[in-house]
Amino acid sequence: MPETKTPIAAAIDTAAIRAAAKNMDDGAVTAGYRGNREQVLAMLNDALATELVCVLRYKRHYYTAAGLQNGSIKDEFLQHALEEQGHADQIAERIVQLNGKPDFNPDTLVQRSHAEYDAADDVKAMIKANLIAERVAIEAYRQMIERIGDSDPTTRMMLVGIMAKEEEHADDMRDLLA
């Protein structure tokens, strides 16, 4: 019995896909990649800087928040620091998948970050600084997602997932202020 192809399968040029796949030097970037890699890599490296600054800010707040009544707040700061580190790891890995180099240069980290570092000593000021930083990250990711559009679905999906977590973080900080 002859093999029948569905209309979708018939539209795919399997021979061309297989031939193009033999260019293994480009790793995950195939000939069909439609994104502007240089722009995407620049956005991702800025997002990486932002996540790293957020890790440092949350870690500082975790270690310096004082008082027996602040134990749950400290725990929240630590949890967020670990989640921000996970975001940084995801972004760095995606940069490498796109044949870029993740920029961890500490000399330029703060300048490239969308969010600011905070050295507050007051717990309420720490929470406010973290809420502002989360809101900055949410808007930055929203703009990146909009700019990428459908040209790079993998990066877009990753950023949507990270943005959703940043929204949770913002809610957590807002709740701590209440």
Backbone as CSV, one residue per row, in Angstrom:
resi,resn,N_x,N_y,N_z,CA_x,CA_y,CA_z,C_x,C_y,C_z
1,MET,0.844,-1.169,0.000,0.000,0.000,0.000,0.892,1.235,0.000
2,PRO,0.711,2.158,-0.927,1.573,3.345,-1.000,1.333,4.263,0.199
3,GLU,2.440,4.927,0.610,2.368,5.857,1.745,1.670,7.138,1.307
4,THR,0.716,7.554,2.100,0.035,8.814,1.801,0.507,9.857,2.798
5,LYS,0.729,11.044,2.300,1.171,12.139,3.147,0.012,13.077,3.379
6,THR,-0.044,13.583,4.574,-1.060,14.588,4.874,-0.680,15.866,4.150
7,PRO,-1.618,16.784,3.953,-1.283,18.037,3.266,-0.156,18.802,3.962
8,ILE,-0.095,18.760,5.271,0.974,19.476,5.975,2.306,18.800,5.703
9,ALA,2.366,17.490,5.807,3.614,16.770,5.574,4.081,16.943,4.133
10,ALA,3.157,17.018,3.201,3.532,17.187,1.806,4.174,18.542,1.566
11,ALA,3.868,19.536,2.396,4.416,20.874,2.214,5.836,20.994,2.746
12,ILE,6.304,20.013,3.485,7.643,20.067,4.061,8.620,19.403,3.114
13,ASP,9.699,20.097,2.787,10.732,19.583,1.896,11.775,18.844,2.726
14,THR,11.520,17.572,2.975,12.371,16.771,3.837,13.798,16.689,3.316
15,ALA,13.988,16.563,2.045,15.340,16.460,1.482,16.132,17.736,1.754
16,ALA,15.500,18.895,1.584,16.181,20.165,1.842,16.500,20.330,3.327
17,ILE,15.579,19.911,4.173,15.804,20.000,5.621,16.992,19.131,6.010
18,ARG,17.035,17.916,5.498,18.137,17.007,5.822,19.473,17.525,5.300
19,ALA,19.461,18.102,4.123,20.701,18.650,3.558,21.196,19.828,4.396
20,ALA,20.304,20.719,4.768,20.692,21.886,5.564,21.167,21.479,6.955
21,ALA,20.622,20.399,7.495,20.981,19.949,8.838,22.421,19.459,8.922
22,LYS,23.024,19.166,7.795,24.402,18.668,7.789,25.414,19.754,8.131
23,ASN,25.010,21.016,8.150,25.879,22.110,8.576,25.829,22.165,10.103
24,MET,26.603,21.292,10.730,26.521,21.126,12.182,27.224,22.232,12.954
25,ASP,28.031,23.049,12.297,28.756,24.120,12.989,27.826,25.130,13.638
26,ASP,26.618,25.271,13.131,25.686,26.257,13.657,24.842,25.731,14.812
27,GLY,25.094,24.509,15.250,24.385,23.972,16.399,22.883,24.025,16.217
28,ALA,22.197,24.721,17.124,20.735,24.778,17.102,20.190,25.770,16.089
29,VAL,21.042,26.627,15.532,20.576,27.640,14.583,20.517,27.024,13.192
30,THR,19.316,26.831,12.693,19.148,26.241,11.369,18.982,27.339,10.330
31,ALA,18.985,26.946,9.080,18.837,27.908,7.990,17.493,28.630,8.047
32,GLY,16.518,28.022,8.678,15.196,28.631,8.759,15.034,29.635,9.891
33,TYR,16.079,29.841,10.689,15.981,30.799,11.795,15.723,32.185,11.215
34,ARG,14.652,32.840,11.676,14.250,34.119,11.097,14.583,35.326,11.972
35,GLY,15.074,35.091,13.171,15.381,36.203,14.066,16.647,36.925,13.653
36,ASN,16.772,38.147,14.108,18.013,38.894,13.933,18.907,38.499,15.112
37,ARG,19.809,37.555,14.839,20.602,36.977,15.918,21.373,38.019,16.713
38,GLU,21.955,38.999,16.038,22.737,40.011,16.746,21.857,40.797,17.722
39,GLN,20.665,41.172,17.285,19.754,41.905,18.161,19.254,41.016,19.300
40,VAL,18.904,39.790,18.984,18.420,38.867,20.010,19.523,38.617,21.036
41,LEU,20.744,38.391,20.573,21.856,38.162,21.496,22.116,39.374,22.383
42,ALA,22.025,40.572,21.808,22.214,41.794,22.603,21.130,41.907,23.671
43,MET,19.875,41.646,23.289,18.779,41.694,24.263,18.979,40.651,25.355
44,LEU,19.381,39.455,24.950,19.572,38.387,25.930,20.732,38.686,26.873
45,ASN,21.800,39.270,26.369,22.913,39.611,27.249,22.529,40.708,28.236
46,ASP,21.693,41.649,27.812,21.190,42.661,28.752,20.269,42.011,29.784
47,ALA,19.452,41.067,29.348,18.580,40.344,30.282,19.419,39.517,31.251
48,LEU,20.500,38.928,30.761,21.403,38.173,31.623,21.988,39.090,32.695
49,ALA,22.429,40.271,32.293,22.968,41.234,33.261,21.904,41.593,34.293
50,THR,20.686,41.786,33.841,19.593,42.135,34.751,19.373,41.026,35.770
51,GLU,19.320,39.795,35.314,19.094,38.673,36.223,20.238,38.539,37.225
52,LEU,21.460,38.743,36.782,22.599,38.627,37.688,22.590,39.729,38.745
53,VAL,22.233,40.949,38.343,22.112,42.038,39.313,20.993,41.722,40.308
54,CYS,19.907,41.134,39.816,18.799,40.761,40.709,19.228,39.681,41.690
55,VAL,20.019,38.721,41.250,20.535,37.697,42.154,21.342,38.372,43.265
56,LEU,22.227,39.266,42.871,23.086,39.936,43.854,22.276,40.784,44.827
57,ARG,21.273,41.481,44.311,20.438,42.323,45.161,19.663,41.471,46.163
58,TYR,19.008,40.424,45.668,18.245,39.548,46.556,19.160,38.864,47.588
59,LYS,20.341,38.430,47.168,21.270,37.783,48.096,21.702,38.771,49.174
60,ARG,22.019,39.993,48.789,22.407,40.992,49.779,21.271,41.226,50.769
61,HIS,20.065,41.356,50.250,18.920,41.572,51.118,18.709,40.370,52.050
62,TYR,18.903,39.184,51.525,18.752,37.979,52.342,19.727,38.001,53.516
63,TYR,20.981,38.310,53.224,21.994,38.268,54.267,21.941,39.448,55.231
64,THR,21.390,40.571,54.797,21.438,41.759,55.652,20.114,42.099,56.330
65,ALA,19.026,41.480,55.929,17.747,41.724,56.612,17.863,41.165,58.027
66,ALA,17.647,42.018,58.996,17.839,41.614,60.388,16.502,41.579,61.121
67,GLY,16.480,40.844,62.216,15.299,40.815,63.070,14.583,39.482,63.008
68,LEU,14.179,39.025,64.166,13.468,37.743,64.252,12.183,37.754,63.439
69,GLN,11.508,38.887,63.365,10.231,38.990,62.650,10.419,38.933,61.130
70,ASN,11.653,38.985,60.645,11.902,39.026,59.201,12.325,37.680,58.611
71,GLY,12.186,36.606,59.360,12.607,35.295,58.863,11.904,34.883,57.578
72,SER,10.605,35.078,57.509,9.868,34.683,56.290,10.229,35.596,55.116
73,ILE,10.521,36.851,55.405,10.931,37.781,54.332,12.302,37.370,53.803
74,LYS,13.202,37.033,54.712,14.529,36.560,54.288,14.395,35.309,53.413
75,ASP,13.520,34.395,53.819,13.300,33.180,53.035,12.806,33.516,51.629
76,GLU,11.919,34.497,51.546,11.395,34.922,50.243,12.519,35.510,49.389
77,PHE,13.374,36.328,49.993,14.515,36.905,49.271,15.418,35.800,48.727
78,LEU,15.697,34.799,49.542,16.572,33.707,49.102,15.925,32.908,47.979
79,GLN,14.645,32.613,48.112,13.950,31.872,47.061,14.008,32.643,45.740
80,HIS,13.783,33.938,45.805,13.821,34.749,44.583,15.233,34.795,44.002
81,ALA,16.240,34.879,44.862,17.628,34.882,44.380,17.914,33.605,43.595
82,LEU,17.469,32.481,44.122,17.698,31.201,43.445,16.937,31.122,42.128
83,GLU,15.732,31.645,42.100,14.940,31.628,40.861,15.538,32.572,39.823
84,GLU,16.033,33.721,40.271,16.684,34.651,39.333,17.954,34.019,38.763
85,GLN,18.676,33.259,39.594,19.858,32.552,39.099,19.460,31.533,38.037
86,GLY,18.331,30.866,38.255,17.826,29.938,37.243,17.504,30.636,35.935
87,HIS,16.935,31.833,36.027,16.649,32.612,34.812,17.958,32.963,34.101
88,ALA,18.949,33.383,34.870,20.249,33.726,34.280,20.839,32.515,33.563
89,ASP,20.725,31.357,34.180,21.254,30.133,33.563,20.521,29.815,32.259
90,GLN,19.188,29.948,32.266,18.410,29.702,31.047,18.849,30.660,29.932
91,ILE,18.987,31.906,30.267,19.351,32.922,29.272,20.751,32.658,28.734
92,ALA,21.697,32.354,29.615,23.067,32.074,29.170,23.093,30.868,28.233
93,GLU,22.317,29.854,28.575,22.267,28.674,27.713,21.674,29.007,26.345
94,ARG,20.640,29.832,26.321,20.034,30.208,25.037,21.014,31.028,24.209
95,ILE,21.773,31.892,24.847,22.787,32.676,24.127,23.770,31.735,23.439
96,VAL,24.213,30.712,24.144,25.144,29.742,23.561,24.475,28.976,22.429
97,GLN,23.197,28.597,22.593,22.483,27.893,21.525,22.415,28.731,20.255
98,LEU,22.363,30.050,20.426,22.305,30.947,19.266,23.702,31.331,18.779
99,ASN,24.701,30.570,19.225,26.096,30.773,18.830,26.658,32.097,19.316
100,GLY,26.159,32.571,20.441,26.682,33.790,21.046,27.511,33.456,22.263
101,LYS,27.982,34.503,22.906,28.774,34.347,24.117,28.089,35.106,25.257
102,PRO,27.718,34.409,26.316,27.096,35.103,27.447,28.114,36.042,28.098
103,ASP,27.671,37.264,28.381,28.552,38.298,28.931,28.349,38.375,30.446
104,PHE,29.308,37.823,31.177,29.287,37.842,32.631,30.258,38.882,33.191
105,ASN,30.734,39.792,32.368,31.742,40.758,32.778,31.233,41.618,33.935
106,PRO,31.832,41.480,35.119,31.352,42.255,36.266,31.597,43.753,36.127
107,ASP,32.561,44.137,35.295,32.853,45.562,35.107,31.708,46.314,34.444
108,THR,30.885,45.629,33.661,29.808,46.305,32.927,28.421,45.805,33.310
109,LEU,28.359,44.945,34.291,27.099,44.304,34.667,26.009,45.316,35.009
110,VAL,26.279,46.244,35.888,25.268,47.197,36.337,24.843,48.125,35.198
111,GLN,25.776,48.523,34.348,25.428,49.405,33.227,24.527,48.713,32.212
112,ARG,24.678,47.400,32.054,23.874,46.665,31.078,22.546,46.193,31.645
113,SER,22.413,46.210,32.949,21.208,45.718,33.606,20.062,46.711,33.465
114,HIS,18.865,46.181,33.273,17.673,47.031,33.276,17.332,47.449,34.698
115,ALA,17.556,46.562,35.652,17.240,46.823,37.062,18.476,47.384,37.766
116,GLU,18.222,48.004,38.902,19.308,48.592,39.678,19.646,47.710,40.874
117,TYR,20.873,47.830,41.303,21.307,47.178,42.538,20.830,48.048,43.695
118,ASP,20.614,47.447,44.845,20.121,48.206,45.996,20.886,47.793,47.239
119,ALA,21.318,48.781,48.013,22.064,48.519,49.237,21.313,49.020,50.468
120,ALA,19.996,48.995,50.405,19.185,49.467,51.537,19.436,48.601,52.765
121,ASP,19.310,49.226,53.935,19.432,48.495,55.192,18.077,48.239,55.837
122,ASP,17.083,49.004,55.452,15.731,48.893,55.986,14.964,47.838,55.195
123,VAL,14.335,46.897,55.883,13.645,45.791,55.222,12.536,46.295,54.294
124,LYS,11.776,47.280,54.741,10.700,47.812,53.894,11.278,48.428,52.616
125,ALA,12.401,49.128,52.731,13.059,49.707,51.552,13.579,48.600,50.628
126,MET,14.046,47.490,51.193,14.503,46.348,50.395,13.344,45.786,49.581
127,ILE,12.214,45.610,50.240,11.042,45.054,49.555,10.612,45.972,48.426
128,LYS,10.568,47.273,48.687,10.190,48.246,47.648,11.163,48.188,46.479
129,ALA,12.464,48.138,46.767,13.467,48.065,45.703,13.281,46.808,44.865
130,ASN,12.972,45.701,45.517,12.754,44.449,44.787,11.476,44.503,43.954
131,LEU,10.436,45.116,44.479,9.198,45.257,43.715,9.431,46.112,42.467
132,ILE,10.140,47.205,42.635,10.446,48.061,41.478,11.263,47.284,40.455
133,ALA,12.273,46.560,40.918,13.117,45.783,40.006,12.317,44.714,39.266
134,GLU,11.394,44.083,39.955,10.559,43.074,39.294,9.681,43.723,38.228
135,ARG,9.139,44.887,38.537,8.305,45.597,37.562,9.139,46.033,36.350
136,VAL,10.374,46.438,36.589,11.281,46.782,35.486,11.524,45.549,34.619
137,ALA,11.798,44.418,35.260,12.055,43.186,34.513,10.840,42.770,33.698
138,ILE,9.663,42.866,34.283,8.438,42.494,33.566,8.293,43.322,32.301
139,GLU,8.467,44.622,32.426,8.314,45.491,31.255,9.417,45.234,30.226
140,ALA,10.631,45.007,30.690,11.730,44.713,29.756,11.445,43.424,28.986
141,TYR,10.998,42.382,29.694,10.675,41.128,29.011,9.499,41.310,28.052
142,ARG,8.504,42.077,28.461,7.365,42.326,27.578,7.834,42.963,26.272
143,GLN,8.723,43.945,26.377,9.227,44.613,25.178,10.085,43.679,24.328
144,MET,10.888,42.841,24.967,11.695,41.876,24.209,10.802,40.888,23.469
145,ILE,9.788,40.387,24.162,8.856,39.429,23.558,8.172,40.071,22.351
146,GLU,7.749,41.302,22.514,7.091,42.019,21.413,8.045,42.203,20.239
147,ARG,9.290,42.573,20.531,10.279,42.810,19.465,10.622,41.515,18.735
148,ILE,10.742,40.414,19.456,11.092,39.137,18.831,9.931,38.601,18.008
149,GLY,8.704,38.803,18.498,7.532,38.343,17.755,7.603,36.856,17.482
150,ASP,7.324,36.479,16.245,7.339,35.073,15.848,8.661,34.656,15.200
151,SER,9.637,35.553,15.174,10.882,35.245,14.458,11.766,34.239,15.185
152,ASP,11.582,34.072,16.488,12.388,33.140,17.276,11.492,32.562,18.367
153,PRO,10.687,31.546,18.018,9.720,31.016,18.978,10.350,30.429,20.243
154,THR,11.526,29.855,20.146,12.162,29.254,21.324,12.544,30.326,22.335
155,THR,13.187,31.382,21.867,13.566,32.474,22.764,12.312,33.141,23.317
156,ARG,11.338,33.331,22.461,10.086,33.969,22.897,9.427,33.170,24.023
157,MET,9.330,31.856,23.853,8.702,31.005,24.882,9.493,31.052,26.186
158,MET,10.812,31.055,26.082,11.636,31.136,27.281,11.362,32.453,28.013
159,LEU,11.332,33.555,27.272,11.101,34.863,27.883,9.706,34.970,28.483
160,VAL,8.714,34.381,27.833,7.349,34.387,28.383,7.336,33.656,29.729
161,GLY,8.017,32.524,29.801,8.086,31.773,31.052,8.790,32.545,32.157
162,ILE,9.887,33.196,31.814,10.618,33.992,32.805,9.762,35.175,33.253
163,MET,9.094,35.827,32.309,8.252,36.972,32.661,7.132,36.551,33.617
164,ALA,6.557,35.392,33.392,5.495,34.906,34.286,6.031,34.751,35.710
165,LYS,7.245,34.260,35.851,7.840,34.102,37.177,8.125,35.472,37.792
166,GLU,8.562,36.429,36.975,8.811,37.783,37.488,7.509,38.415,37.979
167,GLU,6.407,38.114,37.306,5.109,38.619,37.762,4.752,38.030,39.123
168,GLU,5.056,36.744,39.324,4.844,36.124,40.637,5.699,36.819,41.697
169,HIS,6.957,37.093,41.341,7.851,37.775,42.276,7.301,39.150,42.658
170,ALA,6.789,39.875,41.671,6.224,41.200,41.951,5.036,41.074,42.906
171,ASP,4.188,40.093,42.670,3.052,39.865,43.573,3.537,39.537,44.991
172,ASP,4.568,38.721,45.083,5.122,38.368,46.395,5.617,39.618,47.126
173,MET,6.340,40.472,46.428,6.865,41.683,47.068,5.745,42.636,47.462
174,ARG,4.758,42.738,46.591,3.602,43.606,46.919,2.890,43.083,48.169
175,ASP,2.739,41.763,48.242,2.082,41.169,49.407,2.891,41.412,50.681
176,LEU,4.208,41.393,50.583,5.043,41.648,51.766,4.894,43.092,52.250
177,LEU,4.628,44.000,51.331,4.431,45.406,51.725,3.110,45.639,52.438
178,ALA,2.134,44.780,52.173,0.784,44.976,52.734,0.746,44.751,54.231
